[in-house]
GROMACS .gro file of C-alpha atoms in nm:
model
  437
    1MET     CA    1  -0.337   1.334   4.896
    2ASN     CA    2  -0.313   0.961   4.943
    3GLN     CA    3  -0.735   1.008   4.824
    4LEU     CA    4  -0.655   1.151   4.576
    5MET     CA    5  -0.353   0.952   4.469
    6ALA     CA    6  -0.615   0.696   4.388
    7LEU     CA    7  -0.829   0.904   4.214
    8TYR     CA    8  -0.514   0.908   3.953
    9ILE     CA    9  -0.519   0.749   3.626
   10ASP     CA   10  -0.182   0.819   3.353
   11PRO     CA   11  -0.232   0.972   3.067
   12GLY     CA   12  -0.265   0.659   2.873
   13THR     CA   13  -0.530   0.463   3.064
   14GLY     CA   14  -0.747   0.755   3.040
   15GLY     CA   15  -0.723   0.768   2.641
   16MET     CA   16  -0.771   0.493   2.558
   17LEU     CA   17  -1.120   0.417   2.860
   18PHE     CA   18  -1.222   0.782   2.649
   19THR     CA   19  -1.248   0.544   2.351
   20ILE     CA   20  -1.414   0.291   2.498
   21LEU     CA   21  -1.724   0.511   2.639
   22PHE     CA   22  -1.731   0.704   2.300
   23GLY     CA   23  -1.749   0.380   2.125
   24ILE     CA   24  -2.020   0.250   2.363
   25PHE     CA   25  -2.206   0.553   2.318
   26GLY     CA   26  -2.148   0.577   1.948
   27VAL     CA   27  -2.280   0.142   1.930
   28ALA     CA   28  -2.582   0.305   2.257
   29VAL     CA   29  -2.648   0.571   1.980
   30PHE     CA   30  -2.689   0.388   1.627
   31GLY     CA   31  -2.864   0.149   1.849
   32VAL     CA   32  -3.161   0.415   1.939
   33ARG     CA   33  -3.135   0.448   1.535
   34LYS     CA   34  -3.234   0.160   1.494
   35LEU     CA   35  -3.505   0.149   1.704
   36ILE     CA   36  -3.638   0.410   1.551
   37VAL     CA   37  -3.661   0.299   1.182
   38LYS     CA   38  -3.825  -0.079   1.349
   39LEU     CA   39  -4.050   0.166   1.490
   40LYS     CA   40  -4.174   0.367   1.169
   41PHE     CA   41  -4.150   0.028   0.974
   42LEU     CA   42  -4.406  -0.063   1.197
   43ALA     CA   43  -4.626   0.225   1.207
   44SER     CA   44  -4.626   0.217   0.868
   45GLY     CA   45  -4.727  -0.140   0.835
   46GLY     CA   46  -4.487  -0.351   0.738
   47LYS     CA   47  -4.358  -0.105   0.432
   48LYS     CA   48  -4.043  -0.077   0.324
   49GLY     CA   49  -3.790  -0.223   0.141
   50VAL     CA   50  -3.614  -0.565   0.263
   51THR     CA   51  -3.391  -0.753   0.156
   52SER     CA   52  -3.310  -0.927  -0.140
   53ASP     CA   53  -3.416  -1.287  -0.197
   54LYS     CA   54  -3.202  -1.357  -0.441
   55LYS     CA   55  -2.821  -1.411  -0.231
   56LEU     CA   56  -2.558  -1.321  -0.396
   57PRO     CA   57  -2.268  -1.529  -0.413
   58ILE     CA   58  -1.892  -1.315  -0.375
   59VAL     CA   59  -1.955  -0.884  -0.287
   60ILE     CA   60  -1.692  -0.673  -0.282
   61PHE     CA   61  -1.754  -0.375  -0.161
   62ALA     CA   62  -1.559  -0.034  -0.155
   63GLU     CA   63  -1.556   0.250   0.112
   64HIS     CA   64  -1.400   0.539  -0.164
   65LYS     CA   65  -1.279   0.517  -0.556
   66ARG     CA   66  -0.851   0.573  -0.389
   67TYR     CA   67  -0.906   0.130  -0.256
   68TRP     CA   68  -0.891   0.114  -0.608
   69ASN     CA   69  -0.616  -0.055  -0.555
   70THR     CA   70  -0.626  -0.310  -0.309
   71PHE     CA   71  -0.932  -0.499  -0.553
   72GLY     CA   72  -0.867  -0.400  -0.884
   73PRO     CA   73  -0.633  -0.710  -0.827
   74LEU     CA   74  -0.843  -0.930  -0.749
   75LEU     CA   75  -1.155  -0.851  -0.998
   76ASP     CA   76  -0.849  -0.935  -1.226
   77GLU     CA   77  -0.831  -1.247  -1.119
   78PHE     CA   78  -1.241  -1.347  -1.023
   79GLU     CA   79  -1.257  -1.251  -1.393
   80LYS     CA   80  -0.958  -1.401  -1.568
   81ARG     CA   81  -1.173  -1.764  -1.295
   82LYS     CA   82  -1.518  -1.643  -1.491
   83GLN     CA   83  -1.636  -1.645  -1.084
   84LYS     CA   84  -1.910  -1.358  -1.037
   85VAL     CA   85  -1.865  -1.088  -0.820
   86VAL     CA   86  -2.085  -0.759  -0.790
   87TYR     CA   87  -1.839  -0.436  -0.676
   88MET     CA   88  -2.009  -0.244  -0.494
   89THR     CA   89  -1.889   0.145  -0.474
   90CYS     CA   90  -1.906   0.445  -0.272
   91SER     CA   91  -1.776   0.640  -0.564
   92GLU     CA   92  -1.975   0.750  -0.843
   93ASP     CA   93  -1.672   0.803  -1.103
   94ASP     CA   94  -1.434   0.496  -0.951
   95PRO     CA   95  -1.215   0.303  -1.189
   96VAL     CA   96  -1.403   0.003  -1.170
   97PHE     CA   97  -1.688   0.122  -1.437
   98LYS     CA   98  -1.429   0.199  -1.682
   99GLN     CA   99  -1.318  -0.186  -1.699
  100LYS     CA  100  -1.457  -0.462  -1.922
  101TYR     CA  101  -1.518  -0.659  -1.702
  102GLU     CA  102  -1.792  -1.009  -1.837
  103TYR     CA  103  -1.832  -1.120  -1.475
  104ILE     CA  104  -1.797  -0.841  -1.221
  105ASN     CA  105  -2.088  -0.624  -1.208
  106ALA     CA  106  -1.988  -0.288  -1.043
  107GLU     CA  107  -2.285  -0.086  -0.940
  108PHE     CA  108  -2.263   0.238  -0.689
  109ILE     CA  109  -2.455   0.221  -0.309
  110GLY     CA  110  -2.461   0.579  -0.285
  111GLU     CA  111  -2.244   0.724  -0.002
  112GLY     CA  112  -2.291   0.715   0.385
  113ASN     CA  113  -2.559   0.655   0.536
  114LYS     CA  114  -2.725   0.526   0.216
  115ALA     CA  115  -2.458   0.361   0.147
  116PHE     CA  116  -2.421   0.144   0.449
  117ALA     CA  117  -2.864   0.087   0.460
  118LYS     CA  118  -2.821  -0.107   0.135
  119LEU     CA  119  -2.455  -0.317   0.336
  120ASN     CA  120  -2.691  -0.348   0.632
  121MET     CA  121  -2.972  -0.528   0.445
  122LEU     CA  122  -2.733  -0.734   0.283
  123ASN     CA  123  -2.773  -1.116   0.146
  124ALA     CA  124  -2.494  -1.262  -0.031
  125THR     CA  125  -2.289  -1.563   0.115
  126VAL     CA  126  -1.867  -1.361   0.125
  127VAL     CA  127  -1.849  -1.033   0.127
  128LEU     CA  128  -1.467  -0.895   0.098
  129SER     CA  129  -1.343  -0.522   0.178
  130SER     CA  130  -1.103  -0.371   0.351
  131THR     CA  131  -1.307  -0.107   0.555
  132PRO     CA  132  -1.246  -0.167   0.908
  133SER     CA  133  -1.480  -0.103   1.290
  134LEU     CA  134  -1.754  -0.355   1.109
  135ASP     CA  135  -2.047  -0.350   1.318
  136VAL     CA  136  -1.904  -0.103   1.558
  137PHE     CA  137  -2.083   0.270   1.397
  138GLN     CA  138  -2.322   0.296   1.068
  139TRP     CA  139  -2.217  -0.095   0.899
  140LYS     CA  140  -2.331  -0.368   1.066
  141ARG     CA  141  -2.370  -0.720   0.954
  142SER     CA  142  -2.637  -0.853   0.814
  143LYS     CA  143  -2.797  -1.051   0.906
  144ASN     CA  144  -2.798  -1.253   0.534
  145VAL     CA  145  -2.473  -1.200   0.492
  146ASP     CA  146  -2.280  -1.628   0.619
  147CYS     CA  147  -1.957  -1.539   0.568
  148TYR     CA  148  -1.686  -1.079   0.657
  149ILE     CA  149  -1.368  -1.121   0.523
  150HIS     CA  150  -1.141  -0.799   0.590
  151ILE     CA  151  -0.827  -0.726   0.373
  152PRO     CA  152  -0.561  -0.485   0.422
  153HIS     CA  153  -0.506  -0.180   0.237
  154MET     CA  154  -0.119  -0.097   0.345
  155ALA     CA  155   0.124  -0.322   0.407
  156ASN     CA  156   0.161  -0.212   0.788
  157ASP     CA  157   0.069  -0.274   1.157
  158ILE     CA  158  -0.321  -0.306   1.129
  159THR     CA  159  -0.337  -0.223   1.498
  160THR     CA  160  -0.347   0.100   1.333
  161TYR     CA  161  -0.676   0.085   1.282
  162ARG     CA  162  -0.965   0.307   1.506
  163MET     CA  163  -1.048   0.085   1.836
  164PHE     CA  164  -1.220  -0.256   1.719
  165GLY     CA  165  -1.157  -0.245   1.395
  166THR     CA  166  -1.182  -0.520   1.316
  167ASP     CA  167  -1.318  -0.718   1.608
  168HIS     CA  168  -1.639  -0.832   1.434
  169TYR     CA  169  -1.526  -0.993   1.097
  170ASP     CA  170  -1.506  -1.362   1.073
  171VAL     CA  171  -1.156  -1.391   0.863
  172ILE     CA  172  -0.882  -1.171   0.820
  173ILE     CA  173  -0.649  -1.111   0.509
  174LEU     CA  174  -0.251  -1.100   0.614
  175SER     CA  175   0.001  -1.072   0.507
  176GLY     CA  176   0.309  -1.109   0.754
  177GLU     CA  177   0.326  -1.308   1.029
  178TYR     CA  178   0.378  -1.039   1.333
  179LEU     CA  179   0.096  -0.945   1.183
  180VAL     CA  180  -0.164  -1.251   1.355
  181LYS     CA  181   0.026  -1.289   1.677
  182GLN     CA  182  -0.154  -0.898   1.730
  183ILE     CA  183  -0.461  -1.022   1.588
  184ARG     CA  184  -0.421  -1.267   1.851
  185GLN     CA  185  -0.322  -1.049   2.077
  186LEU     CA  186  -0.667  -0.816   2.089
  187GLU     CA  187  -0.876  -1.156   2.057
  188GLU     CA  188  -0.762  -1.295   2.426
  189MET     CA  189  -0.806  -0.976   2.553
  190ARG     CA  190  -1.130  -0.869   2.430
  191ASP     CA  191  -1.256  -1.244   2.499
  192ILE     CA  192  -1.310  -1.298   2.076
  193LYS     CA  193  -1.404  -1.652   1.954
  194PRO     CA  194  -1.001  -1.741   1.702
  195ARG     CA  195  -1.090  -1.534   1.338
  196ASP     CA  196  -0.898  -1.758   1.032
  197LEU     CA  197  -0.572  -1.557   1.011
  198VAL     CA  198  -0.469  -1.610   0.703
  199LEU     CA  199  -0.098  -1.509   0.550
  200CYS     CA  200  -0.197  -1.431   0.152
  201GLY     CA  201   0.061  -1.152   0.090
  202VAL     CA  202  -0.003  -0.745  -0.025
  203PRO     CA  203  -0.213  -0.773  -0.488
  204TYR     CA  204  -0.199  -0.417  -0.506
  205LEU     CA  205   0.150  -0.437  -0.366
  206ASP     CA  206   0.227  -0.749  -0.684
  207ALA     CA  207   0.090  -0.489  -0.802
  208MET     CA  208   0.271  -0.215  -0.829
  209LYS     CA  209   0.601  -0.396  -0.846
  210GLU     CA  210   0.433  -0.501  -1.220
  211ARG     CA  211   0.335  -0.236  -1.241
  212LEU     CA  212   0.707  -0.049  -1.220
  213GLU     CA  213   0.855  -0.406  -1.414
  214SER     CA  214   0.674  -0.323  -1.719
  215SER     CA  215   0.745   0.079  -1.627
  216GLY     CA  216   1.122   0.153  -1.798
  217PRO     CA  217   1.403   0.351  -1.648
  218ILE     CA  218   1.295   0.716  -1.475
  219PRO     CA  219   1.407   1.002  -1.761
  220ASP     CA  220   1.625   1.237  -1.530
  221HIS     CA  221   1.539   1.434  -1.356
  222GLU     CA  222   1.609   1.692  -1.045
  223ARG     CA  223   1.589   1.541  -0.688
  224THR     CA  224   1.205   1.561  -0.625
  225VAL     CA  225   1.073   1.543  -0.201
  226LEU     CA  226   0.801   1.359  -0.184
  227LEU     CA  227   0.600   1.491   0.165
  228ALA     CA  228   0.312   1.211   0.141
  229PRO     CA  229   0.165   1.257   0.626
  230SER     CA  230  -0.094   1.092   0.717
  231TRP     CA  231  -0.406   1.336   0.803
  232GLY     CA  232  -0.530   1.322   1.193
  233GLU     CA  233  -0.355   1.498   1.525
  234SER     CA  234  -0.038   1.272   1.488
  235GLY     CA  235   0.031   1.362   1.154
  236ILE     CA  236   0.319   1.563   1.011
  237LEU     CA  237   0.108   1.855   0.871
  238SER     CA  238  -0.080   1.858   1.204
  239ARG     CA  239   0.271   1.893   1.370
  240PHE     CA  240   0.466   2.053   1.221
  241GLY     CA  241   0.322   2.217   0.900
  242GLU     CA  242   0.429   2.544   0.814
  243SER     CA  243   0.789   2.545   0.953
  244LEU     CA  244   0.898   2.207   0.775
  245ILE     CA  245   0.716   2.322   0.434
  246ASP     CA  246   0.947   2.590   0.485
  247SER     CA  247   1.263   2.359   0.565
  248LEU     CA  248   1.183   2.203   0.242
  249ILE     CA  249   1.130   2.461   0.034
  250SER     CA  250   1.506   2.589   0.104
  251THR     CA  251   1.627   2.268  -0.004
  252GLY     CA  252   1.580   2.427  -0.303
  253TYR     CA  253   1.489   2.047  -0.477
  254ARG     CA  254   1.170   1.985  -0.610
  255ILE     CA  255   0.953   1.956  -0.336
  256ILE     CA  256   0.561   1.729  -0.425
  257VAL     CA  257   0.333   1.733  -0.172
  258ARG     CA  258   0.066   1.449  -0.129
  259PRO     CA  259  -0.188   1.507   0.154
  260HIS     CA  260  -0.394   1.170   0.324
  261PRO     CA  261  -0.781   1.144   0.080
  262GLN     CA  262  -0.938   1.194   0.420
  263SER     CA  263  -0.756   1.542   0.515
  264PHE     CA  264  -0.912   1.658   0.234
  265SER     CA  265  -1.305   1.618   0.450
  266SER     CA  266  -1.135   1.566   0.830
  267GLU     CA  267  -0.844   1.879   0.803
  268LYS     CA  268  -0.996   2.070   0.510
  269GLU     CA  269  -0.994   2.425   0.701
  270MET     CA  270  -0.596   2.381   0.815
  271LEU     CA  271  -0.547   2.231   0.389
  272ASP     CA  272  -0.712   2.456   0.260
  273ARG     CA  273  -0.507   2.756   0.417
  274LEU     CA  274  -0.186   2.560   0.350
  275MET     CA  275  -0.228   2.473  -0.049
  276ALA     CA  276  -0.353   2.904  -0.063
  277LYS     CA  277   0.001   2.976   0.058
  278TYR     CA  278   0.173   2.803  -0.034
  279ASN     CA  279   0.038   2.812  -0.443
  280ASP     CA  280   0.376   2.866  -0.624
  281GLU     CA  281   0.449   2.538  -0.831
  282SER     CA  282   0.766   2.617  -0.883
  283LYS     CA  283   0.912   2.624  -0.559
  284LEU     CA  284   0.633   2.364  -0.452
  285ILE     CA  285   0.376   2.047  -0.645
  286TRP     CA  286   0.041   2.049  -0.478
  287ASN     CA  287  -0.050   1.677  -0.590
  288ARG     CA  288  -0.429   1.475  -0.582
  289ASP     CA  289  -0.388   1.184  -0.803
  290ASN     CA  290  -0.601   0.917  -0.728
  291ASP     CA  291  -0.331   0.695  -0.832
  292ASN     CA  292   0.022   0.719  -0.697
  293PHE     CA  293   0.155   0.540  -0.918
  294GLU     CA  294   0.396   0.796  -1.086
  295VAL     CA  295   0.441   1.002  -0.760
  296LEU     CA  296   0.532   0.758  -0.688
  297ARG     CA  297   0.857   0.602  -0.902
  298GLN     CA  298   0.928   1.009  -1.003
  299SER     CA  299   1.038   1.087  -0.666
  300ASP     CA  300   1.410   1.012  -0.488
  301ILE     CA  301   1.290   0.997  -0.130
  302LEU     CA  302   0.961   0.987   0.091
  303ILE     CA  303   0.928   1.215   0.381
  304SER     CA  304   0.647   1.038   0.615
  305ASP     CA  305   0.461   0.974   0.964
  306PHE     CA  306   0.322   0.679   1.063
  307SER     CA  307   0.147   0.660   0.658
  308GLY     CA  308   0.149   0.281   0.493
  309VAL     CA  309   0.305   0.441   0.158
  310PHE     CA  310   0.627   0.394   0.379
  311PHE     CA  311   0.601   0.067   0.281
  312ASP     CA  312   0.465   0.139  -0.117
  313PHE     CA  313   0.826   0.341  -0.152
  314SER     CA  314   1.014   0.077   0.034
  315LEU     CA  315   0.901  -0.195  -0.066
  316VAL     CA  316   0.845  -0.142  -0.436
  317PHE     CA  317   1.051   0.073  -0.586
  318ASN     CA  318   1.284   0.042  -0.323
  319LYS     CA  319   1.430   0.387  -0.230
  320PRO     CA  320   1.532   0.554   0.117
  321ILE     CA  321   1.273   0.736   0.305
  322ILE     CA  322   1.307   0.979   0.620
  323TYR     CA  323   1.056   0.958   0.889
  324THR     CA  324   0.964   1.217   1.171
  325ASP     CA  325   0.923   1.151   1.552
  326THR     CA  326   0.456   1.242   1.571
  327LYS     CA  327   0.452   1.104   1.897
  328PHE     CA  328   0.192   0.917   1.774
  329ASP     CA  329  -0.147   0.901   1.996
  330TYR     CA  330  -0.192   0.495   2.073
  331GLY     CA  331  -0.517   0.646   2.271
  332PRO     CA  332  -0.785   0.560   1.955
  333TYR     CA  333  -0.600   0.292   1.826
  334ASP     CA  334  -0.609  -0.066   1.846
  335ALA     CA  335  -0.267  -0.056   1.953
  336SER     CA  336  -0.362   0.081   2.236
  337TRP     CA  337  -0.390  -0.271   2.327
  338ILE     CA  338  -0.103  -0.375   2.328
  339ASP     CA  339   0.158  -0.393   2.543
  340GLU     CA  340   0.516  -0.287   2.259
  341PRO     CA  341   0.601  -0.097   1.968
  342LEU     CA  342   0.468  -0.103   1.641
  343TRP     CA  343   0.596  -0.294   1.381
  344THR     CA  344   0.556  -0.012   1.206
  345PHE     CA  345   0.768   0.236   1.388
  346SER     CA  346   1.059  -0.027   1.520
  347ILE     CA  347   1.111  -0.116   1.103
  348LEU     CA  348   1.142   0.219   1.049
  349PRO     CA  349   1.513   0.276   1.170
  350GLU     CA  350   1.592   0.041   0.940
  351LEU     CA  351   1.471   0.253   0.538
  352GLY     CA  352   1.638   0.610   0.699
  353LEU     CA  353   1.637   0.878   0.891
  354GLU     CA  354   1.434   1.069   1.185
  355LEU     CA  355   1.399   1.398   1.154
  356ASN     CA  356   1.288   1.558   1.437
  357GLU     CA  357   1.340   1.901   1.631
  358ASP     CA  358   1.679   1.839   1.650
  359ASN     CA  359   1.798   1.843   1.322
  360ALA     CA  360   1.484   1.957   1.063
  361ASP     CA  361   1.683   2.301   1.049
  362LYS     CA  362   1.954   2.062   0.840
  363ILE     CA  363   1.628   1.811   0.621
  364LYS     CA  364   1.901   1.918   0.336
  365GLU     CA  365   2.164   1.664   0.477
  366LEU     CA  366   1.889   1.395   0.557
  367ILE     CA  367   1.784   1.402   0.197
  368ASP     CA  368   2.127   1.351   0.002
  369ARG     CA  369   2.230   1.146   0.290
  370CYS     CA  370   1.965   0.892   0.269
  371ILE     CA  371   1.980   0.924  -0.107
  372GLU     CA  372   2.347   0.857  -0.106
  373ASP     CA  373   2.364   0.600   0.128
  374PRO     CA  374   2.429   0.223   0.030
  375SER     CA  375   2.340   0.070   0.407
  376PHE     CA  376   1.913   0.123   0.413
  377GLU     CA  377   1.939  -0.160   0.145
  378LYS     CA  378   1.943  -0.435   0.403
  379GLY     CA  379   1.666  -0.294   0.643
  380ARG     CA  380   1.431  -0.263   0.315
  381ASP     CA  381   1.540  -0.635   0.226
  382LYS     CA  382   1.424  -0.712   0.651
  383ALA     CA  383   1.152  -0.519   0.558
  384ARG     CA  384   1.000  -0.712   0.280
  385GLU     CA  385   1.096  -1.069   0.434
  386GLU     CA  386   0.874  -0.966   0.760
  387ALA     CA  387   0.549  -0.715   0.632
  388TRP     CA  388   0.495  -0.931   0.220
  389CYS     CA  389   0.494  -1.248   0.162
  390HIS     CA  390   0.437  -1.497  -0.131
  391ILE     CA  391   0.532  -1.180  -0.311
  392GLY     CA  392   0.367  -1.215  -0.672
  393GLU     CA  393   0.114  -1.396  -0.571
  394GLY     CA  394  -0.106  -1.195  -0.346
  395ALA     CA  395  -0.447  -1.143  -0.575
  396LYS     CA  396  -0.393  -1.516  -0.681
  397ARG     CA  397  -0.420  -1.705  -0.280
  398ALA     CA  398  -0.630  -1.431  -0.192
  399VAL     CA  399  -0.902  -1.554  -0.455
  400ASP     CA  400  -0.831  -1.853  -0.323
  401LEU     CA  401  -0.939  -1.767  -0.001
  402VAL     CA  402  -1.237  -1.631  -0.086
  403MET     CA  403  -1.379  -1.929  -0.330
  404GLN     CA  404  -1.281  -2.154  -0.018
  405LYS     CA  405  -1.513  -1.969   0.236
  406TYR     CA  406  -1.771  -1.985  -0.057
  407SER     CA  407  -1.721  -2.340  -0.119
  408GLU     CA  408  -1.717  -2.368   0.226
  409THR     CA  409  -2.072  -2.187   0.366
  410LEU     CA  410  -2.185  -2.362   0.092
  411ALA     CA  411  -2.092  -2.662   0.205
  412ASN     CA  412  -2.229  -2.618   0.598
  413LYS     CA  413  -2.565  -2.481   0.456
  414GLU     CA  414  -2.620  -2.844   0.213
  415ALA     CA  415  -2.507  -3.052   0.582
  416GLU     CA  416  -2.713  -2.846   0.810
  417ALA     CA  417  -3.081  -2.851   0.537
  418LYS     CA  418  -2.943  -3.215   0.514
  419ALA     CA  419  -2.925  -3.263   0.864
  420LEU     CA  420  -3.264  -3.065   0.947
  421GLU     CA  421  -3.444  -3.269   0.706
  422GLU     CA  422  -3.345  -3.645   0.895
  423ALA     CA  423  -3.428  -3.499   1.159
  424GLU     CA  424  -3.800  -3.371   1.025
  425ALA     CA  425  -3.867  -3.770   0.896
  426ALA     CA  426  -3.697  -3.942   1.232
  427LYS     CA  427  -3.943  -3.749   1.395
  428HIS     CA  428  -4.262  -3.764   1.163
  429LYS     CA  429  -4.126  -4.165   1.122
  430LYS     CA  430  -4.159  -4.177   1.540
  431LYS     CA  431  -4.463  -4.016   1.532
  432LYS     CA  432  -4.636  -4.241   1.294
  433THR     CA  433  -4.549  -4.566   1.452
  434LYS     CA  434  -4.648  -4.465   1.773
  435SER     CA  435  -5.014  -4.407   1.551
  436GLY     CA  436  -4.922  -4.724   1.437
  437LYS     CA  437  -4.957  -4.883   1.832
   0.00000   0.00000   0.00000
């Protein structure tokens, strides 16, 4: 019995070990693929697409058009400064192509492996992206890129990325001190050289706030409830599904369901089933707009799980939420390395009420109480203070940072070249002196 106990691994540790092993396996697989590509290259006599000799100054990579709200404000700022930027996107219909920029060069680089193949051979000084897992799976650090900068696309815990999500970035843009603490903990535990962590704010929240202030009052409407789940096994639809939707419909309110975009590929079977069953728009509306501004603006309350949309809704639109206990599985995420609750979960009780199995049949009462109770206003103020620094300055500060890193990189390279030139000159002088003797 004692021997069996000695072999026991608790579920949390087991989940983390499994994820690490999976990550190691993935890296090994892509390592083998990389070797095969090299062998094919040698066998072909060295004929392949090579990295461009022309170094691009600044590149922004967008994995999907849904991240336009993150990058749009930054591109506007770059354009304002007349700074040339190459914007690489995996969406052929990315909103960037409708803009009339003079200094922004937008490029569709394909999807999936085709896009990563181009990125892996990129020749650029600075690359900015919101895509995690750089140098973990398909997307590798290019030896010809000097600096990688990460900007989150949500205003919540950065440790909710899949494991090793930001480990290989050089610089990380953040919006609150608690995020700095999280990254520093991961760096220490994983023996990572401390990176530059810079508090810039949240550019897309700034833009959304400005847009809301200029959009005028909301017309009178029936009470509207927005259900906006995350994707994955810990998300609302995976755990509660039809029972929650039925309860919401029974309230008689206008119900809008906006699944996470990733759900339409990762959870397609489940979504197809639910959308086929609940297809009466007089009772429930499925929302797939690329831009979530109007659906957030028109809704009176938001129900979600651990999605970052909580903070869009609470901090910008200043409205209450209902959150669910989804028994969040920390295993696959960076959060599993940190022995403390996620900030996202600790702040939720101050923003709204919890929906659980005991009160699910009273969903209408929860909705009404949240909307009519003014006590959650203080919680929203606290959340803004902790997670949204430099309100209104996010894009300017983020672009300042990118330009600073660009200038520093050029200066460092110039200093290195000068030092090398001086060393070569000294070496030549020494040889000449010896030969003269």
